[in-house]
Amino acid sequence: MENNRENFGSKIGAILAAAGSAVGLGNVWRFPIETGQNGGAAFIIIYVICIVLLGLPIMMSEFLIGRYTHSNTAGAYRILSNGSPWKWVGRLGVFTGWFILCYYNVVGGWTLHYTYLSATNAFAGVPASEFGGMFTDFAGNPWIPTAWFVVFLGIVHFVITRGVQAGIEKFSKIMMPTLFIITIVLTVCSLCLPGASEGVEFLLKPDWGKVTSTTILQAMGQAFFSLSLGMGCLCTYASYFDKSTPLAKTAVNVSVIDTFIAIMAGFIIFPSVFNIGMNPNEVGAGASLTFISLPNVFQQAFGDGSVLSVVFSSMFYFLLFVAALTSAISLHEVATAYVTEEFHLERKKGACVITLSLLALGILCSLSFGPLKDITLQQLAAWLTFGKVDVTGVSAMNIFDMFDSFSGMVLLPLGGMFIAIFAGWVLDKQLYKDELSNSGEIKTPYFKLLIFSLRFIAPVAIGLVFLDQFGVFSFLK
Ligand code: PHE
């Protein structure tokens, strides 16, 4: 299928853009901690198996669906579903991307603020116990995080409005090598710290005793989130691939880059943690690791208030900012391509509609640590049931956490499962083979295994992750 849409101008541009989507906050604030807690290299090995058996088949399918239809995600599934309800998988993907972005941009704003704090040496002399308060004061402030969020969203909007080649591709070609260089410099610095080898050992020594069924489910969930699977991102980017782009090779490249950066993030974090004699199990995960433990760890490891700690910590938060930014751009593009093509809007107008909606919901997420902190799921449940039902069992998560949990626990796994089933059972096998082999030019000896995984392994595995999220297995135990 052909139409006159813009394409990426080069294969390397296509790889870097897709890798930009994959490399995000998940690589830095989730992967290293999960590795540390789940048996080091044992977890890495399981993770890589998940990537090969689950991640690659789904990524190839998303690439194929996008490139074959040359359409936004909703359009792509509509074209391929021949009027059947499978068209809803595409729409679900668009919704998921937009939904994730509502809170992802807020964290993007935090990374900017922490880059600024690091560069201005604001962490100098702050006692270890104060970093928690520093972060909650910042996140709870009604203005500052919201202002940074608006700046972050503004940058995303700017890149998107410039288009596929002059915006996304050009930007990825600058930002991804930058991210790569910063990662290497930070890794080398961290590995030079006294005691670094303990950190390396912690991360790399396989401890199979720590591996349980939960470990495997965690590795699957992480592989999925980290590769940006389960929604419309890679499908949308692939709709800008030209016909000669090798799909399998591109998928392998993206997965290798993503995994490499994730492992390097571990080498940046753990040597410093061990250097200051901190217990790696106490550093937390996610936001608390990134904005509470690490500023303290870096100050102490590289000298409180020293030039080295200013440089190291500024570079670290800038790295996080770039990683979040390129992922946010890919998420924005899913929604922009959708409204532009399905509602026949000009690209600039389409991008504005999406940005304005993200602005409104992002502000709610941003304020949910401060002025809106009392609007919780429990409170909403009470309002919706007019106070007639006992809601004490309902979680008291705030608006931000509602967006985060619903997308991570429900939307992404559901989307991934439907994509695998669609690609394995519904999509024409001959079409699949033709596309994957670029009409017979590339050999595809793995084709049978690929289809087997899409039909059986992936749907079952993702289904298990999905159930595990809701504690079904621990409940059974
Ligand atoms: N892969 C990104 C990360 O690791 C997150 C993401 C998920 C981006 C889904 C786009 C789509 O943080």
Tab-separated table of C-alpha atoms and ligand atoms in Angstrom:
chain	number	residue	atom	x	y	z
A	1	MET	CA	0.000	0.000	0.000
A	2	GLU	CA	1.332	3.435	-0.833
A	3	ASN	CA	0.210	6.941	-0.191
A	4	ASN	CA	2.008	10.250	-0.125
A	5	ARG	CA	2.947	10.453	3.527
A	6	GLU	CA	6.327	11.559	4.765
A	7	ASN	CA	8.883	8.787	5.472
A	8	PHE	CA	12.057	8.649	7.539
A	9	GLY	CA	14.892	9.711	5.263
A	10	SER	CA	17.353	6.977	6.257
A	11	LYS	CA	17.510	3.563	7.867
A	12	ILE	CA	19.698	4.798	10.677
A	13	GLY	CA	17.186	7.593	11.316
A	14	ALA	CA	14.437	4.983	11.576
A	15	ILE	CA	16.454	2.859	14.028
A	16	LEU	CA	17.417	5.837	16.183
A	17	ALA	CA	13.840	7.119	16.333
A	18	ALA	CA	12.491	3.703	17.376
A	19	ALA	CA	15.353	3.284	19.866
A	20	GLY	CA	14.508	6.750	21.202
A	21	SER	CA	11.023	5.525	21.932
A	22	ALA	CA	12.284	2.381	23.631
A	23	VAL	CA	15.020	3.958	25.745
A	24	GLY	CA	13.120	5.844	28.416
A	25	LEU	CA	12.570	6.165	32.126
A	26	GLY	CA	11.985	2.405	32.319
A	27	ASN	CA	15.617	1.722	31.409
A	28	VAL	CA	17.029	3.936	34.112
A	29	TRP	CA	14.662	3.705	37.018
A	30	ARG	CA	13.245	0.227	36.746
A	31	PHE	CA	15.634	-2.148	35.034
A	32	PRO	CA	18.707	-1.736	37.302
A	33	ILE	CA	16.670	-2.127	40.465
A	34	GLU	CA	14.801	-5.147	39.177
A	35	THR	CA	18.113	-6.712	38.188
A	36	GLY	CA	19.629	-6.008	41.595
A	37	GLN	CA	16.679	-7.477	43.455
A	38	ASN	CA	16.124	-10.520	41.272
A	39	GLY	CA	19.448	-12.270	41.159
A	40	GLY	CA	21.663	-10.021	38.983
A	41	ALA	CA	22.817	-11.757	35.829
A	42	ALA	CA	20.155	-14.426	36.340
A	43	PHE	CA	17.530	-11.732	35.830
A	44	ILE	CA	19.396	-10.316	32.835
A	45	ILE	CA	19.438	-13.747	31.186
A	46	ILE	CA	15.704	-14.238	31.779
A	47	TYR	CA	15.056	-10.725	30.515
A	48	VAL	CA	16.968	-11.402	27.303
A	49	ILE	CA	15.009	-14.634	26.760
A	50	CYS	CA	11.783	-12.639	27.186
A	51	ILE	CA	13.018	-10.131	24.625
A	52	VAL	CA	13.783	-12.880	22.116
A	53	LEU	CA	10.667	-14.995	22.613
A	54	LEU	CA	8.164	-12.267	23.273
A	55	GLY	CA	9.518	-8.824	22.561
A	56	LEU	CA	10.978	-9.405	19.110
A	57	PRO	CA	7.935	-11.195	17.637
A	58	ILE	CA	5.581	-8.472	18.840
A	59	MET	CA	7.928	-5.695	17.774
A	60	MET	CA	8.241	-7.214	14.292
A	61	SER	CA	4.476	-7.493	14.076
A	62	GLU	CA	3.965	-3.870	15.091
A	63	PHE	CA	6.593	-2.792	12.559
A	64	LEU	CA	4.967	-4.865	9.865
A	65	ILE	CA	1.442	-3.606	10.528
A	66	GLY	CA	2.672	-0.001	10.413
A	67	ARG	CA	4.855	-0.300	7.355
A	68	TYR	CA	2.392	-2.348	5.327
A	69	THR	CA	-0.507	0.047	5.845
A	70	HIS	CA	1.475	3.300	5.931
A	71	SER	CA	-1.149	4.587	8.277
A	72	ASN	CA	-1.623	5.780	11.843
A	73	THR	CA	-2.272	2.961	14.307
A	74	ALA	CA	-6.076	3.199	14.281
A	75	GLY	CA	-6.098	3.359	10.462
A	76	ALA	CA	-3.630	0.470	10.229
A	77	TYR	CA	-5.801	-1.962	12.178
A	78	ARG	CA	-8.911	-0.713	10.415
A	79	ILE	CA	-7.351	-1.458	7.036
A	80	LEU	CA	-6.161	-4.920	8.088
A	81	SER	CA	-9.254	-5.981	10.000
A	82	ASN	CA	-11.686	-5.836	7.049
A	83	GLY	CA	-14.471	-4.377	9.082
A	84	SER	CA	-14.140	-6.833	11.992
A	85	PRO	CA	-13.940	-5.673	15.621
A	86	TRP	CA	-10.143	-6.101	15.483
A	87	LYS	CA	-10.080	-2.471	14.372
A	88	TRP	CA	-10.511	-1.583	18.037
A	89	VAL	CA	-6.988	-2.838	18.815
A	90	GLY	CA	-5.581	0.146	16.930
A	91	ARG	CA	-7.869	2.585	18.665
A	92	LEU	CA	-6.944	1.072	22.028
A	93	GLY	CA	-3.279	1.609	21.103
A	94	VAL	CA	-3.825	5.272	20.308
A	95	PHE	CA	-5.732	5.780	23.524
A	96	THR	CA	-3.020	4.012	25.555
A	97	GLY	CA	-0.248	6.186	24.101
A	98	TRP	CA	-2.130	9.354	24.833
A	99	PHE	CA	-3.063	8.136	28.304
A	100	ILE	CA	0.547	7.259	29.255
A	101	LEU	CA	1.689	10.645	28.061
A	102	CYS	CA	-0.661	12.435	30.466
A	103	TYR	CA	1.655	11.523	33.366
A	104	TYR	CA	4.930	10.761	31.522
A	105	ASN	CA	5.303	14.464	30.614
A	106	VAL	CA	5.015	15.378	34.282
A	107	VAL	CA	7.990	13.152	35.133
A	108	GLY	CA	9.775	14.703	32.139
A	109	GLY	CA	9.290	18.062	33.864
A	110	TRP	CA	10.796	16.662	37.089
A	111	THR	CA	13.919	15.543	35.211
A	112	LEU	CA	14.336	19.101	33.933
A	113	HIS	CA	14.004	20.526	37.431
A	114	TYR	CA	16.568	18.065	38.804
A	115	THR	CA	18.957	18.861	35.954
A	116	TYR	CA	18.605	22.505	36.936
A	117	LEU	CA	19.111	21.780	40.650
A	118	SER	CA	22.203	19.692	39.886
A	119	ALA	CA	23.709	22.305	37.589
A	120	THR	CA	23.218	25.049	40.178
A	121	ASN	CA	24.771	22.889	42.914
A	122	ALA	CA	21.568	23.030	44.942
A	123	PHE	CA	22.235	19.621	46.540
A	124	ALA	CA	25.479	20.784	48.177
A	125	GLY	CA	25.408	20.405	51.932
A	126	VAL	CA	21.913	18.896	52.022
A	127	PRO	CA	21.880	16.165	54.714
A	128	ALA	CA	20.937	12.674	53.506
A	129	SER	CA	17.684	12.718	55.458
A	130	GLU	CA	16.461	15.890	53.750
A	131	PHE	CA	16.340	14.698	50.145
A	132	GLY	CA	12.940	13.068	50.656
A	133	GLY	CA	11.437	16.272	51.999
A	134	MET	CA	13.105	18.257	49.231
A	135	PHE	CA	11.358	16.139	46.616
A	136	THR	CA	7.926	16.078	48.264
A	137	ASP	CA	8.088	19.858	48.770
A	138	PHE	CA	8.929	20.292	45.106
A	139	ALA	CA	6.298	17.848	43.783
A	140	GLY	CA	3.678	19.307	46.133
A	141	ASN	CA	4.336	22.888	45.057
A	142	PRO	CA	1.427	24.185	42.941
A	143	TRP	CA	3.586	26.097	40.445
A	144	ILE	CA	7.136	24.829	39.961
A	145	PRO	CA	6.527	21.224	38.754
A	146	THR	CA	3.674	22.428	36.578
A	147	ALA	CA	5.896	25.074	34.991
A	148	TRP	CA	8.588	22.465	34.203
A	149	PHE	CA	5.915	20.143	32.842
A	150	VAL	CA	4.748	22.897	30.479
A	151	VAL	CA	8.342	23.470	29.302
A	152	PHE	CA	8.796	19.738	28.666
A	153	LEU	CA	5.506	19.452	26.788
A	154	GLY	CA	6.442	22.573	24.809
A	155	ILE	CA	9.650	20.900	23.597
A	156	VAL	CA	7.762	17.739	22.611
A	157	HIS	CA	5.199	19.864	20.745
A	158	PHE	CA	7.920	21.809	18.941
A	159	VAL	CA	9.606	18.644	17.636
A	160	ILE	CA	6.299	17.080	16.588
A	161	THR	CA	5.109	20.120	14.633
A	162	ARG	CA	8.326	20.113	12.591
A	163	GLY	CA	7.274	16.815	11.053
A	164	VAL	CA	8.707	13.344	10.638
A	165	GLN	CA	12.030	14.056	8.932
A	166	ALA	CA	12.817	17.589	10.067
A	167	GLY	CA	11.400	16.961	13.550
A	168	ILE	CA	11.486	13.409	14.889
A	169	GLU	CA	14.276	12.009	12.724
A	170	LYS	CA	16.618	14.978	12.930
A	171	PHE	CA	16.075	15.267	16.647
A	172	SER	CA	16.699	11.536	17.215
A	173	LYS	CA	19.905	11.729	15.202
A	174	ILE	CA	21.210	14.391	17.571
A	175	MET	CA	19.727	13.165	20.833
A	176	MET	CA	20.412	9.425	20.639
A	177	PRO	CA	24.190	9.746	20.086
A	178	THR	CA	24.222	12.374	22.868
A	179	LEU	CA	22.432	9.958	25.159
A	180	PHE	CA	24.872	7.236	24.205
A	181	ILE	CA	27.941	9.362	24.923
A	182	ILE	CA	26.590	10.582	28.263
A	183	THR	CA	25.820	6.989	29.254
A	184	ILE	CA	29.369	5.878	28.488
A	185	VAL	CA	30.967	8.831	30.304
A	186	LEU	CA	28.794	8.295	33.396
A	187	THR	CA	29.474	4.554	33.379
A	188	VAL	CA	33.237	5.083	33.199
A	189	CYS	CA	33.146	7.690	36.010
A	190	SER	CA	31.054	5.442	38.205
A	191	LEU	CA	33.261	2.411	37.554
A	192	CYS	CA	36.323	4.428	38.610
A	193	LEU	CA	34.907	5.000	42.104
A	194	PRO	CA	36.559	3.078	44.948
A	195	GLY	CA	34.471	0.005	45.714
A	196	ALA	CA	32.891	-0.018	42.257
A	197	SER	CA	33.653	-3.706	41.805
A	198	GLU	CA	31.189	-4.592	44.558
A	199	GLY	CA	28.477	-2.826	42.580
A	200	VAL	CA	29.450	-4.652	39.419
A	201	GLU	CA	29.428	-7.948	41.253
A	202	PHE	CA	26.025	-7.218	42.759
A	203	LEU	CA	24.654	-6.611	39.289
A	204	LEU	CA	26.409	-9.348	37.380
A	205	LYS	CA	26.745	-12.286	39.743
A	206	PRO	CA	23.930	-14.671	38.846
A	207	ASP	CA	22.006	-15.674	41.936
A	208	TRP	CA	19.517	-18.269	40.719
A	209	GLY	CA	18.218	-18.717	44.242
A	210	LYS	CA	16.411	-15.391	43.965
A	211	VAL	CA	14.546	-16.394	40.826
A	212	THR	CA	10.867	-17.172	41.385
A	213	SER	CA	7.848	-17.186	39.105
A	214	THR	CA	7.344	-13.528	39.999
A	215	THR	CA	10.841	-12.778	38.702
A	216	ILE	CA	9.903	-14.173	35.326
A	217	LEU	CA	6.669	-12.233	35.229
A	218	GLN	CA	8.539	-9.073	36.188
A	219	ALA	CA	11.087	-9.651	33.438
A	220	MET	CA	8.287	-10.056	30.914
A	221	GLY	CA	6.474	-6.935	32.050
A	222	GLN	CA	9.684	-4.945	31.991
A	223	ALA	CA	10.687	-6.227	28.537
A	224	PHE	CA	7.331	-5.138	27.291
A	225	PHE	CA	7.300	-1.651	28.762
A	226	SER	CA	10.916	-1.002	27.934
A	227	LEU	CA	10.531	-1.879	24.261
A	228	SER	CA	7.459	0.410	23.998
A	229	LEU	CA	5.275	-2.512	22.972
A	230	GLY	CA	1.563	-3.015	23.394
A	231	MET	CA	0.320	0.237	21.920
A	232	GLY	CA	0.769	2.336	18.828
A	233	CYS	CA	4.312	3.721	19.113
A	234	LEU	CA	6.342	1.330	17.026
A	235	CYS	CA	3.476	0.780	14.605
A	236	THR	CA	3.236	4.533	13.982
A	237	TYR	CA	6.996	4.941	13.552
A	238	ALA	CA	7.079	1.947	11.205
A	239	SER	CA	4.437	3.614	9.054
A	240	TYR	CA	7.252	6.047	8.155
A	241	PHE	CA	9.698	3.225	7.231
A	242	ASP	CA	10.308	2.822	3.530
A	243	LYS	CA	9.758	-0.518	1.824
A	244	SER	CA	13.416	-1.523	1.922
A	245	THR	CA	13.773	-1.200	5.710
A	246	PRO	CA	14.612	-4.689	7.040
A	247	LEU	CA	12.034	-5.231	9.787
A	248	ALA	CA	13.692	-8.046	11.722
A	249	LYS	CA	17.112	-6.404	11.695
A	250	THR	CA	15.669	-3.087	12.824
A	251	ALA	CA	13.816	-4.821	15.654
A	252	VAL	CA	17.033	-6.560	16.769
A	253	ASN	CA	18.974	-3.292	16.644
A	254	VAL	CA	16.380	-1.452	18.706
A	255	SER	CA	16.268	-4.237	21.304
A	256	VAL	CA	20.061	-4.371	21.584
A	257	ILE	CA	20.352	-0.598	22.064
A	258	ASP	CA	17.545	-0.624	24.636
A	259	THR	CA	19.036	-3.494	26.636
A	260	PHE	CA	22.537	-2.039	26.456
A	261	ILE	CA	21.414	1.309	27.896
A	262	ALA	CA	19.423	-0.450	30.623
A	263	ILE	CA	22.447	-2.509	31.729
A	264	MET	CA	24.694	0.570	31.604
A	265	ALA	CA	22.219	2.400	33.845
A	266	GLY	CA	22.896	-0.323	36.397
A	267	PHE	CA	26.637	0.309	36.089
A	268	ILE	CA	26.010	4.001	36.688
A	269	ILE	CA	23.844	3.502	39.751
A	270	PHE	CA	25.218	0.559	41.759
A	271	PRO	CA	28.946	1.364	41.968
A	272	SER	CA	28.017	4.747	43.502
A	273	VAL	CA	25.536	3.122	45.877
A	274	PHE	CA	28.189	0.650	47.090
A	275	ASN	CA	30.808	3.372	47.200
A	276	ILE	CA	28.929	5.211	49.918
A	277	GLY	CA	28.208	1.965	51.752
A	278	MET	CA	24.472	2.134	51.191
A	279	ASN	CA	22.338	-0.986	51.200
A	280	PRO	CA	21.180	-1.504	47.596
A	281	ASN	CA	17.850	-2.813	48.823
A	282	GLU	CA	17.134	0.499	50.478
A	283	VAL	CA	17.513	2.769	47.488
A	284	GLY	CA	13.882	2.373	46.435
A	285	ALA	CA	12.662	2.262	42.871
A	286	GLY	CA	11.101	4.637	40.376
A	287	ALA	CA	10.643	8.205	41.527
A	288	SER	CA	12.002	7.646	45.031
A	289	LEU	CA	15.198	6.083	43.667
A	290	THR	CA	15.670	8.787	41.078
A	291	PHE	CA	14.730	11.914	42.957
A	292	ILE	CA	15.457	11.001	46.568
A	293	SER	CA	18.184	8.348	46.849
A	294	LEU	CA	20.344	9.164	43.857
A	295	PRO	CA	20.905	12.916	44.401
A	296	ASN	CA	22.267	11.988	47.827
A	297	VAL	CA	24.297	9.034	46.506
A	298	PHE	CA	25.957	11.165	43.818
A	299	GLN	CA	26.758	13.998	46.249
A	300	GLN	CA	28.447	11.657	48.665
A	301	ALA	CA	30.205	9.489	46.098
A	302	PHE	CA	31.728	12.350	44.107
A	303	GLY	CA	32.284	14.840	46.933
A	304	ASP	CA	29.553	17.015	48.458
A	305	GLY	CA	29.263	20.211	46.423
A	306	SER	CA	32.337	19.376	44.341
A	307	VAL	CA	32.655	20.187	40.649
A	308	LEU	CA	32.689	16.472	39.907
A	309	SER	CA	29.370	15.864	41.643
A	310	VAL	CA	27.826	18.882	39.889
A	311	VAL	CA	28.970	17.569	36.512
A	312	PHE	CA	28.050	13.937	37.210
A	313	SER	CA	24.626	14.656	38.582
A	314	SER	CA	23.769	17.256	35.906
A	315	MET	CA	24.745	14.778	33.230
A	316	PHE	CA	22.706	12.025	34.873
A	317	TYR	CA	19.507	14.077	35.039
A	318	PHE	CA	20.080	15.402	31.550
A	319	LEU	CA	20.392	11.789	30.380
A	320	LEU	CA	17.099	11.004	32.049
A	321	PHE	CA	15.551	14.066	30.435
A	322	VAL	CA	16.702	13.037	26.939
A	323	ALA	CA	15.520	9.461	27.472
A	324	ALA	CA	12.100	10.669	28.644
A	325	LEU	CA	11.866	13.255	25.869
A	326	THR	CA	12.445	10.886	22.949
A	327	SER	CA	9.905	8.453	24.427
A	328	ALA	CA	7.374	11.250	24.956
A	329	ILE	CA	7.824	12.369	21.347
A	330	SER	CA	7.026	8.864	20.114
A	331	LEU	CA	3.902	8.761	22.279
A	332	HIS	CA	2.757	12.177	21.051
A	333	GLU	CA	3.270	11.115	17.455
A	334	VAL	CA	0.837	8.190	17.874
A	335	ALA	CA	-1.960	10.558	18.817
A	336	THR	CA	-0.975	13.315	16.384
A	337	ALA	CA	-0.840	10.926	13.424
A	338	TYR	CA	-4.242	9.622	14.476
A	339	VAL	CA	-6.110	12.934	14.687
A	340	THR	CA	-4.315	14.335	11.635
A	341	GLU	CA	-5.164	11.424	9.369
A	342	GLU	CA	-8.480	10.214	10.713
A	343	PHE	CA	-9.994	13.690	11.039
A	344	HIS	CA	-8.164	15.224	8.062
A	345	LEU	CA	-6.514	17.993	10.056
A	346	GLU	CA	-3.322	19.831	9.199
A	347	ARG	CA	-0.381	18.367	11.158
A	348	LYS	CA	0.115	21.560	13.164
A	349	LYS	CA	-3.555	21.716	14.115
A	350	GLY	CA	-3.640	18.012	14.999
A	351	ALA	CA	-0.572	18.408	17.205
A	352	CYS	CA	-2.181	21.426	18.923
A	353	VAL	CA	-5.346	19.493	19.730
A	354	ILE	CA	-3.304	16.709	21.322
A	355	THR	CA	-0.974	19.070	23.176
A	356	LEU	CA	-3.896	21.019	24.626
A	357	SER	CA	-5.577	17.848	25.880
A	358	LEU	CA	-2.274	16.707	27.400
A	359	LEU	CA	-1.828	20.087	28.997
A	360	ALA	CA	-5.198	19.891	30.724
A	361	LEU	CA	-4.775	16.339	32.054
A	362	GLY	CA	-1.058	16.768	32.739
A	363	ILE	CA	-1.814	19.730	34.993
A	364	LEU	CA	-4.203	17.527	36.969
A	365	CYS	CA	-1.467	14.879	37.320
A	366	SER	CA	1.097	17.488	38.252
A	367	LEU	CA	-1.128	19.023	40.924
A	368	SER	CA	-2.039	15.625	42.330
A	369	PHE	CA	0.955	15.733	44.709
A	370	GLY	CA	-0.092	19.125	46.056
A	371	PRO	CA	-3.389	21.010	45.807
A	372	LEU	CA	-5.249	17.991	44.367
A	373	LYS	CA	-3.733	15.331	46.577
A	374	ASP	CA	-7.051	14.592	48.251
A	375	ILE	CA	-8.656	13.508	45.006
A	376	THR	CA	-7.935	9.808	45.296
A	377	LEU	CA	-9.421	6.712	43.745
A	378	GLN	CA	-11.122	6.043	47.042
A	379	GLN	CA	-12.614	9.534	47.067
A	380	LEU	CA	-13.812	9.165	43.480
A	381	ALA	CA	-15.378	5.809	44.307
A	382	ALA	CA	-17.221	7.403	47.219
A	383	TRP	CA	-18.484	10.241	45.020
A	384	LEU	CA	-19.572	7.929	42.233
A	385	THR	CA	-21.522	5.720	44.609
A	386	PHE	CA	-22.988	8.776	46.389
A	387	GLY	CA	-21.394	7.650	49.638
A	388	LYS	CA	-23.720	4.648	49.789
A	389	VAL	CA	-21.023	1.978	49.461
A	390	ASP	CA	-18.178	1.276	51.870
A	391	VAL	CA	-15.007	2.259	49.970
A	392	THR	CA	-12.366	1.639	52.635
A	393	GLY	CA	-10.941	-1.262	50.611
A	394	VAL	CA	-10.337	0.943	47.550
A	395	SER	CA	-6.788	2.199	47.021
A	396	ALA	CA	-6.080	5.775	48.038
A	397	MET	CA	-3.855	6.434	45.013
A	398	ASN	CA	-3.766	9.967	43.633
A	399	ILE	CA	-4.580	11.076	40.062
A	400	PHE	CA	-0.991	10.626	38.849
A	401	ASP	CA	-0.865	7.057	40.171
A	402	MET	CA	-4.236	6.295	38.610
A	403	PHE	CA	-2.861	7.192	35.183
A	404	ASP	CA	0.343	5.273	35.819
A	405	SER	CA	-1.318	2.133	37.189
A	406	PHE	CA	-4.164	1.926	34.723
A	407	SER	CA	-1.850	2.212	31.727
A	408	GLY	CA	0.848	-0.104	33.063
A	409	MET	CA	-1.392	-2.730	34.620
A	410	VAL	CA	-4.349	-2.772	32.264
A	411	LEU	CA	-3.922	-0.965	28.948
A	412	LEU	CA	-0.418	-2.109	27.949
A	413	PRO	CA	-0.825	-5.822	28.722
A	414	LEU	CA	-4.254	-5.903	27.084
A	415	GLY	CA	-2.947	-4.121	24.001
A	416	GLY	CA	0.052	-6.447	23.785
A	417	MET	CA	-2.072	-9.543	24.081
A	418	PHE	CA	-4.484	-8.401	21.372
A	419	ILE	CA	-1.614	-7.428	19.062
A	420	ALA	CA	-0.020	-10.875	19.454
A	421	ILE	CA	-3.330	-12.662	18.829
A	422	PHE	CA	-4.106	-10.424	15.869
A	423	ALA	CA	-0.680	-10.953	14.297
A	424	GLY	CA	-0.620	-14.696	15.048
A	425	TRP	CA	-4.188	-15.718	14.251
A	426	VAL	CA	-5.848	-13.048	12.131
A	427	LEU	CA	-3.171	-11.560	9.868
A	428	ASP	CA	-2.624	-13.418	6.600
A	429	LYS	CA	0.517	-15.568	6.938
A	430	GLN	CA	1.584	-15.040	3.349
A	431	LEU	CA	1.351	-11.286	3.799
A	432	TYR	CA	3.365	-11.605	7.007
A	433	LYS	CA	6.078	-13.590	5.260
A	434	ASP	CA	6.213	-11.286	2.224
A	435	GLU	CA	6.559	-8.207	4.376
A	436	LEU	CA	9.146	-9.713	6.696
A	437	SER	CA	11.264	-10.965	3.822
A	438	ASN	CA	10.829	-7.728	1.837
A	439	SER	CA	9.149	-9.767	-0.923
A	440	GLY	CA	11.642	-12.617	-0.767
A	441	GLU	CA	14.840	-10.534	-0.585
A	442	ILE	CA	15.664	-11.427	3.020
A	443	LYS	CA	15.770	-14.964	4.407
A	444	THR	CA	13.430	-15.663	7.337
A	445	PRO	CA	14.453	-19.037	8.798
A	446	TYR	CA	12.840	-18.094	12.129
A	447	PHE	CA	9.378	-17.602	10.623
A	448	LYS	CA	7.733	-20.712	12.115
A	449	LEU	CA	9.065	-20.013	15.588
A	450	LEU	CA	7.868	-16.433	15.252
A	451	ILE	CA	4.329	-17.457	14.407
A	452	PHE	CA	4.365	-20.068	17.170
A	453	SER	CA	5.365	-17.429	19.673
A	454	LEU	CA	2.686	-15.007	18.463
A	455	ARG	CA	0.005	-17.672	18.580
A	456	PHE	CA	0.823	-19.377	21.840
A	457	ILE	CA	3.753	-18.124	23.911
A	458	ALA	CA	3.049	-14.392	23.798
A	459	PRO	CA	-0.698	-14.377	24.526
A	460	VAL	CA	-0.326	-16.864	27.388
A	461	ALA	CA	2.726	-15.122	28.848
A	462	ILE	CA	1.149	-11.680	28.688
A	463	GLY	CA	-2.083	-13.078	30.099
A	464	LEU	CA	-0.117	-14.375	33.099
A	465	VAL	CA	1.587	-11.020	33.622
A	466	PHE	CA	-1.813	-9.388	33.459
A	467	LEU	CA	-3.299	-11.665	36.115
A	468	ASP	CA	-0.204	-11.341	38.269
A	469	GLN	CA	-0.584	-7.550	38.325
A	470	PHE	CA	-3.793	-8.020	40.229
A	471	GLY	CA	-2.224	-10.372	42.708
A	472	VAL	CA	-4.164	-13.389	41.397
A	473	PHE	CA	-1.214	-15.726	41.900
A	474	SER	CA	-0.228	-14.547	45.343
A	475	PHE	CA	-3.896	-14.814	46.178
A	476	LEU	CA	-3.925	-18.453	44.991
A	477	LYS	CA	-0.854	-19.230	47.081
B	1	PHE	N1	9.842	2.429	26.568
B	1	PHE	C1	9.700	3.582	27.397
B	1	PHE	C2	10.571	3.463	28.630
B	1	PHE	O1	11.343	2.561	28.763
B	1	PHE	C3	8.295	3.852	27.832
B	1	PHE	C4	7.286	3.786	26.762
B	1	PHE	C5	6.282	2.850	26.814
B	1	PHE	C6	7.374	4.665	25.689
B	1	PHE	C7	5.371	2.739	25.796
B	1	PHE	C8	6.479	4.573	24.673
B	1	PHE	C9	5.478	3.587	24.726
B	1	PHE	O2	10.478	4.275	29.504
